[in-house]
Amino acid sequence: MSELLQAVLDSGEKNDLRSLMSEIRADEKQYLLRNDIINLYNDFCNKCQKESGFKQNSHLSKLIYYTQEIIQEDSNLCFIIRSKIAAQEVYRLTPDLSIETMSVQELLDTRDRLVNRYNPNDGDLLEIDFAPFYDYSPIIRDPKNIGKGVQFLNRYLSSKLFADPKQWLESLLNFLRLHQYNGIQLLINDRIQTQQQLSEQVKNAIAFIGTLAETEPYEQFRFQLQMMGFEPGWGNTAARVLETLSILDELIDSPAPQTLEEFISRIPMIFKIVLVSPHGWFGQEGVLGRPDTGGQVVYVLDQAKNLETQIAADIELAGLSLLNVQPKVIILSRLIPNSDGTLCNQRLEKVYGTENVWILRVPFREFNPNMTQNWISRFEIWSYLETYAIDAERELLAEFQGRPDLIIGNYSDGNLVAFLLSRRMKVTQCNIAHALEKSKYLFSNLYWQDLESKYHFSMQFTADLLAMNAAHFIVSSTYQEIVGTPDSIGQYESYKCFTMPDLYHVVNGIELFSPKFNVVPPGVSESYYFPYSQYQERVESDRKRLEEMLFTLEDSEHIYGKLDDPNKPPIFSMARLDKIKNITGLAECFAQSKELQASCNLILVAGKLRVEESGDNEERDEISKLYHIIDEYNLHGKIRWLGVRLSKTDSGEIYRVIADHQGIFVQPALFEAFGLTILEAMISGIPTFATQFGGPLEIIQDKVNGFLINPTNLEETANKILEFLSKCQQNPHYWQQISQQGVERVYSSYTWKIHTTKLLSLARIYGFWNFTSQENREDLLRYIEALFYLIYKPRALQLLAEQSSR
Ligand code: UDP
Ligand code: LCN
């Protein structure tokens, strides 16, 4: 039994548990989530006049702390306890405190009964279970190592491989033979046929290169090496070739995981990459801030550019420039014929400042032109994706003149397409979720039928399950994206076990301890976003124009509100007007605090100013709500709301102008998967207050380089800001200190250079392991395909039929 429950029963707190259970049963809620449970517990303690020691340190308080959910059924209570990261236990407690362990199946049935979707007479429901497919792969033991997959895999598989030296050397030799670029052989040629020859020739080559000057260019001794069996790819100078061959020599003679990683990371095997991001408006200008179009576009564009730079540097170092080897990165998105002034109707667009990075837009087939000619919400695009993948494959093969070396999917739709492409083209697949929708919407799976017409979660969650299991590796921006925190479950973790009543039960949706998970946070574009104090890099005319726009310009078309005192420090925020971004929550927090209004102005860059201009339901609701708050609390004269679409250059300078005015940035989202605006604000030098729910918890170290807020507690948030302002008044250096520490935090941990180096290294190492371990993924992929064709596809066709009649 759960140690937490046992401790309560063994202590003198048994009666307290019994009384608390009566309180829970008296509550009208049948399904209590963590917040409800904690509130109820606090009320219970107050009512029973428990002293604070009991409230906070009793065995019961610990049990309550780790209880994620309580479901009432008849007079019994089902406790879902998560006492450790990524580990859940379920118990049924009767009123007389007898306790039974419940299986996952029983839990899912209970949940179905709760929403009246359970009828045992109708027979069982499809049960999805991926666990058996992970039986043959290594599993991380310690939860703190989750997300460090590659290190673990490296150690584990090295020990397995090195245990059989003959087999290991054979695998290495075969792997080295594999590499080509546009038909040109790299690394080794036919002169090296056996392990013995490889080992000998490496030593001979080392001896030969040792006689050359370190700076001798590779071209000068290329043919001598070729005679020994070595083709280009080892290095661009004698010193670099010597280093690479010496690592290989060491690996052959005394293999160790570290050496293996070092060696594989040098192998030139990734030149052509596809980044799949179909939904939204994918472009370089005029798209940010539109519905569905935010951080993902920024992330993918920056990642693409930086991948090109990194691969180009690797090519140069590997000595492949002489073969004219050139990286090529294609961002695959959808072509939107009615593109509302953007370039989203253009098939091919070159990415600024790059040599060979392109946005390739492939249209959805014209099943129903009323829809496919226009932007389609990310919740509606499921019906078009299979045929989109087929068309995209053809276009990619033509553009690359062959297969890419790596396919990276983005968000649920991109990951599904990446899976379909990777399956067809037999290329390594990497998944990036950005944000998994399931945990964003409360009870989104339990009530999926009620939400289906609006959100189509049945397809999205199925797509997520398929893609995350098919992926060779998964990149997450934070640890908590995978397995949450001690008191909240992770986004991937929410796929572990859940019910989709009447559709299927997932008893094991993802192996969270799999080494496929790797935390690789994004960076921020340092050419657009840099500290306000780098005055020499700022353009004075831009600064003036944007300062005017932020504080004084009158432009009723795009700006709402005139400030009574533009000199007060600004509280600034910028986000899409999605409900979850909670810009209206920030307005309400400001509205309810007279003190905040007395000290600051509120300046928002968000969405549009007019409901009738928006085609997105959530955006429309948020626009109305914001006007309502401004009027209700009479915020006129204290708030400015800019419904503008900024270029990247302008958005960078806007942050710096806010910093010039000793402002602060507030990111009040109810949940934020990562939050690129937080990096942008911090690197610009603005003291940043960000939601504690989600990724910001890992970016910001509270009170050191920023502040964490609970945006659902308006008073507490206002007080935290006021406390900061008052400290700044007492100590003129305080603002500066937090500003500087924020800048340092980003430069030390969140740069694209760190990201791409790690990502490419992962791609190579997973590519190598997939080759050498000859892991049989075919059974898993067949299972995934079956689910795709039997669950996903019929629903997608049904959606298509429905969309055709619109
Ligand atoms: N952004 C923008 N204009 C807006 C709103 C957002 O340029 O009106 C940019 C912002 O600078 C950031 C991105 O869009 O680069 C938002 O990314 P984030 O990760 O913060 O949130 P998301 O929108 O992806 O949920
Ligand atoms: C999606 C989100 O919701 C943000 O939190 C992320 O920063 C963005 O994608 C980029 O990954």
mmCIF file of N, CA, C and O and ligand atoms in Angstrom, residues 287-290 292-299 434-435 440 529 574-578 580-581 605-607 642 644-648 651 655 667 672-678 680, ligand 1:
data_model
loop_
_atom_site.group_PDB
_atom_site.id
_atom_site.type_symbol
_atom_site.label_atom_id
_atom_site.label_comp_id
_atom_site.label_asym_id
_atom_site.label_seq_id
_atom_site.Cartn_x
_atom_site.Cartn_y
_atom_site.Cartn_z
ATOM 1 N N VAL A 287 3.186 37.794 -39.543
ATOM 2 C CA VAL A 287 2.393 36.634 -39.130
ATOM 3 C C VAL A 287 2.283 36.491 -37.612
ATOM 4 O O VAL A 287 1.310 35.933 -37.116
ATOM 5 N N LEU A 288 3.265 36.999 -36.884
ATOM 6 C CA LEU A 288 3.259 36.767 -35.429
ATOM 7 C C LEU A 288 2.104 37.503 -34.762
ATOM 8 O O LEU A 288 1.792 38.637 -35.121
ATOM 9 N N GLY A 289 1.508 36.821 -33.795
ATOM 10 C CA GLY A 289 0.392 37.434 -33.090
ATOM 11 C C GLY A 289 -0.934 37.007 -33.689
ATOM 12 O O GLY A 289 -1.982 37.179 -33.074
ATOM 13 N N ARG A 290 -0.909 36.431 -34.911
ATOM 14 C CA ARG A 290 -2.159 35.909 -35.465
ATOM 15 C C ARG A 290 -2.515 34.627 -34.715
ATOM 16 O O ARG A 290 -1.630 33.966 -34.159
ATOM 17 N N ASP A 292 -2.936 31.026 -33.530
ATOM 18 C CA ASP A 292 -2.097 29.833 -33.764
ATOM 19 C C ASP A 292 -0.678 30.165 -34.205
ATOM 20 O O ASP A 292 0.073 29.275 -34.589
ATOM 21 N N THR A 293 -0.326 31.420 -34.262
ATOM 22 C CA THR A 293 0.968 31.768 -34.845
ATOM 23 C C THR A 293 1.789 32.575 -33.860
ATOM 24 O O THR A 293 1.613 33.782 -33.748
ATOM 25 N N GLY A 294 2.634 31.875 -33.157
ATOM 26 C CA GLY A 294 3.442 32.551 -32.145
ATOM 27 C C GLY A 294 4.807 31.926 -32.065
ATOM 28 O O GLY A 294 5.515 31.778 -33.072
ATOM 29 N N GLY A 295 5.158 31.496 -30.870
ATOM 30 C CA GLY A 295 6.500 31.020 -30.581
ATOM 31 C C GLY A 295 6.993 29.904 -31.491
ATOM 32 O O GLY A 295 8.187 29.842 -31.788
ATOM 33 N N GLN A 296 6.092 29.046 -31.917
ATOM 34 C CA GLN A 296 6.552 27.926 -32.751
ATOM 35 C C GLN A 296 7.215 28.431 -34.036
ATOM 36 O O GLN A 296 8.244 27.903 -34.461
ATOM 37 N N VAL A 297 6.620 29.468 -34.634
ATOM 38 C CA VAL A 297 7.187 30.009 -35.868
ATOM 39 C C VAL A 297 8.570 30.619 -35.583
ATOM 40 O O VAL A 297 9.529 30.410 -36.333
ATOM 41 N N VAL A 298 8.640 31.345 -34.478
ATOM 42 C CA VAL A 298 9.910 31.973 -34.100
ATOM 43 C C VAL A 298 10.963 30.886 -33.865
ATOM 44 O O VAL A 298 12.095 30.947 -34.371
ATOM 45 N N TYR A 299 10.579 29.888 -33.095
ATOM 46 C CA TYR A 299 11.469 28.777 -32.736
ATOM 47 C C TYR A 299 11.984 28.090 -34.008
ATOM 48 O O TYR A 299 13.190 27.915 -34.192
ATOM 49 N N HIS A 434 6.323 21.509 -28.472
ATOM 50 C CA HIS A 434 6.044 22.929 -28.159
ATOM 51 C C HIS A 434 5.019 23.029 -27.032
ATOM 52 O O HIS A 434 5.306 23.569 -25.985
ATOM 53 N N ALA A 435 3.817 22.539 -27.283
ATOM 54 C CA ALA A 435 2.815 22.502 -26.220
ATOM 55 C C ALA A 435 1.865 21.372 -26.563
ATOM 56 O O ALA A 435 1.415 21.285 -27.694
ATOM 57 N N LYS A 440 -3.581 21.359 -21.424
ATOM 58 C CA LYS A 440 -3.969 22.773 -21.394
ATOM 59 C C LYS A 440 -5.455 22.928 -21.108
ATOM 60 O O LYS A 440 -5.876 23.908 -20.519
ATOM 61 N N TYR A 529 17.265 40.440 -30.407
ATOM 62 C CA TYR A 529 17.029 40.675 -28.978
ATOM 63 C C TYR A 529 18.365 40.732 -28.246
ATOM 64 O O TYR A 529 19.083 39.725 -28.204
ATOM 65 N N MET A 574 3.348 41.166 -23.839
ATOM 66 C CA MET A 574 3.082 40.944 -25.274
ATOM 67 C C MET A 574 2.722 39.476 -25.462
ATOM 68 O O MET A 574 3.479 38.585 -25.083
ATOM 69 N N ALA A 575 1.556 39.231 -26.045
ATOM 70 C CA ALA A 575 1.150 37.836 -26.293
ATOM 71 C C ALA A 575 -0.020 37.816 -27.267
ATOM 72 O O ALA A 575 -0.696 38.829 -27.465
ATOM 73 N N ARG A 576 -0.242 36.637 -27.828
ATOM 74 C CA ARG A 576 -1.455 36.443 -28.617
ATOM 75 C C ARG A 576 -2.635 36.522 -27.650
ATOM 76 O O ARG A 576 -2.492 36.218 -26.471
ATOM 77 N N LEU A 577 -3.815 36.902 -28.183
ATOM 78 C CA LEU A 577 -4.961 37.006 -27.267
ATOM 79 C C LEU A 577 -5.677 35.665 -27.141
ATOM 80 O O LEU A 577 -6.861 35.552 -27.421
ATOM 81 N N ASP A 578 -4.956 34.663 -26.703
ATOM 82 C CA ASP A 578 -5.530 33.358 -26.382
ATOM 83 C C ASP A 578 -5.973 33.414 -24.930
ATOM 84 O O ASP A 578 -5.345 34.101 -24.126
ATOM 85 N N ILE A 580 -5.580 31.231 -22.667
ATOM 86 C CA ILE A 580 -4.569 30.702 -21.767
ATOM 87 C C ILE A 580 -3.437 31.714 -21.497
ATOM 88 O O ILE A 580 -2.772 31.672 -20.474
ATOM 89 N N LYS A 581 -3.254 32.673 -22.423
ATOM 90 C CA LYS A 581 -2.211 33.695 -22.225
ATOM 91 C C LYS A 581 -2.602 34.658 -21.112
ATOM 92 O O LYS A 581 -1.761 35.358 -20.560
ATOM 93 N N VAL A 605 0.881 44.672 -25.894
ATOM 94 C CA VAL A 605 0.886 44.429 -27.340
ATOM 95 C C VAL A 605 0.169 43.105 -27.513
ATOM 96 O O VAL A 605 0.682 42.061 -27.088
ATOM 97 N N ALA A 606 -1.038 43.171 -28.050
ATOM 98 C CA ALA A 606 -1.832 41.942 -28.073
ATOM 99 C C ALA A 606 -2.898 41.972 -29.158
ATOM 100 O O ALA A 606 -3.752 42.868 -29.177
ATOM 101 N N GLY A 607 -2.827 41.016 -30.043
ATOM 102 C CA GLY A 607 -3.882 40.720 -31.016
ATOM 103 C C GLY A 607 -4.410 41.915 -31.784
ATOM 104 O O GLY A 607 -3.646 42.753 -32.271
ATOM 105 N N LEU A 642 -1.962 47.990 -27.748
ATOM 106 C CA LEU A 642 -1.522 48.127 -29.136
ATOM 107 C C LEU A 642 -1.905 46.858 -29.915
ATOM 108 O O LEU A 642 -1.405 45.774 -29.629
ATOM 109 N N VAL A 644 -1.057 45.804 -32.815
ATOM 110 C CA VAL A 644 -0.163 45.967 -33.971
ATOM 111 C C VAL A 644 0.576 44.667 -34.264
ATOM 112 O O VAL A 644 0.741 43.830 -33.381
ATOM 113 N N ARG A 645 0.988 44.533 -35.480
ATOM 114 C CA ARG A 645 1.817 43.377 -35.832
ATOM 115 C C ARG A 645 3.233 43.899 -36.071
ATOM 116 O O ARG A 645 3.467 44.666 -36.993
ATOM 117 N N LEU A 646 4.140 43.499 -35.231
ATOM 118 C CA LEU A 646 5.479 44.094 -35.264
ATOM 119 C C LEU A 646 6.432 43.270 -36.119
ATOM 120 O O LEU A 646 6.354 42.044 -36.137
ATOM 121 N N SER A 647 7.354 43.969 -36.770
ATOM 122 C CA SER A 647 8.441 43.227 -37.422
ATOM 123 C C SER A 647 9.360 42.757 -36.292
ATOM 124 O O SER A 647 9.298 43.270 -35.175
ATOM 125 N N LYS A 648 10.248 41.832 -36.624
ATOM 126 C CA LYS A 648 11.147 41.322 -35.575
ATOM 127 C C LYS A 648 12.045 42.433 -35.036
ATOM 128 O O LYS A 648 12.315 42.515 -33.840
ATOM 129 N N SER A 651 10.060 44.444 -32.693
ATOM 130 C CA SER A 651 9.721 43.805 -31.414
ATOM 131 C C SER A 651 10.952 43.765 -30.513
ATOM 132 O O SER A 651 10.845 43.950 -29.296
ATOM 133 N N TYR A 655 11.152 45.971 -26.592
ATOM 134 C CA TYR A 655 11.573 45.519 -25.259
ATOM 135 C C TYR A 655 12.627 46.475 -24.688
ATOM 136 O O TYR A 655 12.630 46.803 -23.511
ATOM 137 N N GLN A 667 4.462 38.103 -17.688
ATOM 138 C CA GLN A 667 3.924 37.029 -18.525
ATOM 139 C C GLN A 667 2.945 36.264 -17.636
ATOM 140 O O GLN A 667 3.349 35.459 -16.806
ATOM 141 N N GLU A 672 2.123 28.035 -19.401
ATOM 142 C CA GLU A 672 3.007 28.364 -20.519
ATOM 143 C C GLU A 672 3.977 27.208 -20.696
ATOM 144 O O GLU A 672 4.737 26.888 -19.773
ATOM 145 N N ALA A 673 3.938 26.584 -21.864
ATOM 146 C CA ALA A 673 4.794 25.413 -22.067
ATOM 147 C C ALA A 673 6.266 25.798 -21.907
ATOM 148 O O ALA A 673 7.014 25.159 -21.177
ATOM 149 N N PHE A 674 6.669 26.847 -22.597
ATOM 150 C CA PHE A 674 8.031 27.358 -22.407
ATOM 151 C C PHE A 674 7.957 28.881 -22.213
ATOM 152 O O PHE A 674 8.090 29.358 -21.110
ATOM 153 N N GLY A 675 7.748 29.623 -23.311
ATOM 154 C CA GLY A 675 7.595 31.078 -23.173
ATOM 155 C C GLY A 675 8.774 31.846 -23.723
ATOM 156 O O GLY A 675 9.640 32.304 -22.974
ATOM 157 N N LEU A 676 8.789 31.991 -25.062
ATOM 158 C CA LEU A 676 9.927 32.705 -25.665
ATOM 159 C C LEU A 676 9.951 34.174 -25.297
ATOM 160 O O LEU A 676 11.022 34.781 -25.206
ATOM 161 N N THR A 677 8.761 34.764 -25.057
ATOM 162 C CA THR A 677 8.774 36.189 -24.708
ATOM 163 C C THR A 677 9.570 36.412 -23.418
ATOM 164 O O THR A 677 10.131 37.483 -23.217
ATOM 165 N N ILE A 678 9.608 35.394 -22.585
ATOM 166 C CA ILE A 678 10.343 35.546 -21.317
ATOM 167 C C ILE A 678 11.847 35.683 -21.597
ATOM 168 O O ILE A 678 12.523 36.553 -21.045
ATOM 169 N N GLU A 680 13.077 36.733 -24.413
ATOM 170 C CA GLU A 680 13.264 38.006 -25.133
ATOM 171 C C GLU A 680 13.331 39.172 -24.146
ATOM 172 O O GLU A 680 14.201 40.053 -24.254
HETATM 173 N N1 UDP B 1 4.865 37.865 -30.686
HETATM 174 C C1 UDP B 1 4.844 38.940 -31.528
HETATM 175 N N2 UDP B 1 3.745 39.710 -31.570
HETATM 176 C C2 UDP B 1 2.647 39.481 -30.812
HETATM 177 C C3 UDP B 1 2.677 38.366 -29.939
HETATM 178 C C4 UDP B 1 3.804 37.584 -29.900
HETATM 179 O O1 UDP B 1 5.814 39.206 -32.225
HETATM 180 O O2 UDP B 1 1.671 40.212 -30.900
HETATM 181 C C5 UDP B 1 6.063 36.977 -30.660
HETATM 182 C C6 UDP B 1 6.899 37.088 -29.403
HETATM 183 O O3 UDP B 1 7.887 38.092 -29.543
HETATM 184 C C7 UDP B 1 7.480 35.688 -29.317
HETATM 185 C C8 UDP B 1 6.403 34.810 -29.897
HETATM 186 O O4 UDP B 1 5.598 35.636 -30.714
HETATM 187 O O5 UDP B 1 8.646 35.584 -30.098
HETATM 188 C C9 UDP B 1 5.543 34.161 -28.833
HETATM 189 O O6 UDP B 1 6.213 33.050 -28.308
HETATM 190 P P1 UDP B 1 5.914 32.401 -26.906
HETATM 191 O O7 UDP B 1 6.738 31.197 -26.827
HETATM 192 O O8 UDP B 1 6.106 33.401 -25.833
HETATM 193 O O9 UDP B 1 4.352 32.040 -26.907
HETATM 194 P P2 UDP B 1 3.398 31.266 -27.933
HETATM 195 O O10 UDP B 1 2.709 32.318 -28.725
HETATM 196 O O11 UDP B 1 4.189 30.351 -28.746
HETATM 197 O O12 UDP B 1 2.447 30.514 -27.079
#
